[in-house]
């Protein structure tokens, strides 16, 4: 009887996973939690590991990183009790992914190495595919574009061998490899600087002449665009553009087209994205990302008023929505203020509003969210200095700088208390150090010697690349 109950439970977990595959993460979690009575009755460690692992991935996709990490840790505990090598490996791979996505790069690297070691005992060949992807995503995050392209190429080859040619699974790998190939092509062509973890080949057979380098770059870009477009077309046909992976792929394509100088192709991609997110609430991150991409496209074309109106409408909608968080509203205000080099007359007022919204919860003074809020308050004050009238009262600037310094001190102290816990990543000191130098440069008196500060800041820029701090990079590049 227990064997039959376990078989029924495993089948139900598969159906629950199918909802996740469709991008229906809330429904998938509800379906999983409905299985709790069966899980408790059967009490099979491997089934518990599967349950917690699936919930961890749903939570991650819903932007609830802390809860995702807790569920992934529970999955590993259950997997360990099962003693099954495949279940244990699956749990370590989930931890590899979640720690990477939540900024714990060193921790993710350790989980990946453990997964590689455990894979020697695995019986399911699918784990080799997952390890290719884990290696590729880590390489992407640390700026190793060659490693990313190589890892995604291996994952694509595996997928071609194991999935039907018209499958959504293959479409995803076409997207992953296509965009990685374009990024590497841009770097080889010299449009992008080398990544922080990128080293030139030392094998004489791999060293390219300038002509060979240009040729390889163009081939990577051409083939990468073809794969990306193929993946998007196939993914849309199998599911719809509303799937989170499709939205992410279209956003990536829009950004890469800008980098390639193919700005005339961007509006069509943004039209497709806007149709995909039209029915999502304003609190959904995908919708806000699409609106931000459209606004930045308008700003790049010189339509600053239209761009500002787009993001100011987003900010107003978030202010009126009872489900939005202060962080969402503050981010919308900061994004609107940053358009067209902080030139809009309302930029400073919006940055003041962001600072007010980012006031940490006094009941949670030692939380990661509180520390991040203090750090972002300092960033808002740095942007405020850039947006300020050159004839502004020096006393106002001095006051803003003092408050920014106080916010950074609070952020650093909180992160120090939380260091090594599950509540924070391992790279916060690096981010705070960059912000401190940004603050020094932003508030430097007119005509003062800033070469040393610029040099220090430029030398640290790669850390923001490594840590995927895109919004902070925009502000840093304006300072440099």
CSV table of N, CA and C in Angstrom, one decimal, residues 341 438 457-458 461 470-480:
chain,number,residue,atom,x,y,z
A,341,UNK,N,20.3,61.6,-18.3
A,341,UNK,CA,21.4,62.2,-17.5
A,341,UNK,C,20.8,63.0,-16.4
A,438,UNK,N,32.0,56.5,-5.3
A,438,UNK,CA,31.1,57.3,-6.1
A,438,UNK,C,30.6,58.5,-5.3
A,457,UNK,N,37.8,54.6,-8.7
A,457,UNK,CA,36.4,54.2,-9.1
A,457,UNK,C,36.5,53.4,-10.3
A,458,UNK,N,37.3,53.8,-11.3
A,458,UNK,CA,37.4,53.0,-12.5
A,458,UNK,C,38.0,51.6,-12.3
A,461,UNK,N,35.3,49.3,-11.0
A,461,UNK,CA,34.0,49.2,-11.9
A,461,UNK,C,33.7,47.7,-12.1
A,470,UNK,N,23.5,46.3,-12.6
A,470,UNK,CA,23.3,47.2,-13.8
A,470,UNK,C,22.9,48.6,-13.4
A,471,UNK,N,21.9,48.7,-12.5
A,471,UNK,CA,21.5,50.1,-12.2
A,471,UNK,C,22.6,50.9,-11.6
A,472,UNK,N,23.4,50.4,-10.8
A,472,UNK,CA,24.5,51.1,-10.2
A,472,UNK,C,25.6,51.5,-11.2
A,473,UNK,N,25.7,50.6,-12.2
A,473,UNK,CA,26.7,50.9,-13.3
A,473,UNK,C,26.3,52.2,-14.1
A,474,UNK,N,25.0,52.4,-14.3
A,474,UNK,CA,24.6,53.6,-15.0
A,474,UNK,C,25.0,54.8,-14.3
A,475,UNK,N,24.9,54.8,-13.0
A,475,UNK,CA,25.3,56.0,-12.2
A,475,UNK,C,26.8,56.1,-12.2
A,476,UNK,N,27.5,55.0,-12.0
A,476,UNK,CA,29.0,55.1,-12.0
A,476,UNK,C,29.5,55.6,-13.3
A,477,UNK,N,29.0,55.1,-14.4
A,477,UNK,CA,29.5,55.6,-15.7
A,477,UNK,C,29.2,57.1,-15.9
A,478,UNK,N,28.1,57.6,-15.4
A,478,UNK,CA,27.9,59.0,-15.5
A,478,UNK,C,28.9,59.8,-14.7
A,479,UNK,N,29.4,59.2,-13.6
A,479,UNK,CA,30.4,59.9,-12.8
A,479,UNK,C,31.8,59.9,-13.5
A,480,UNK,N,32.1,58.8,-14.2
A,480,UNK,CA,33.3,58.7,-14.9
A,480,UNK,C,33.4,59.4,-16.2
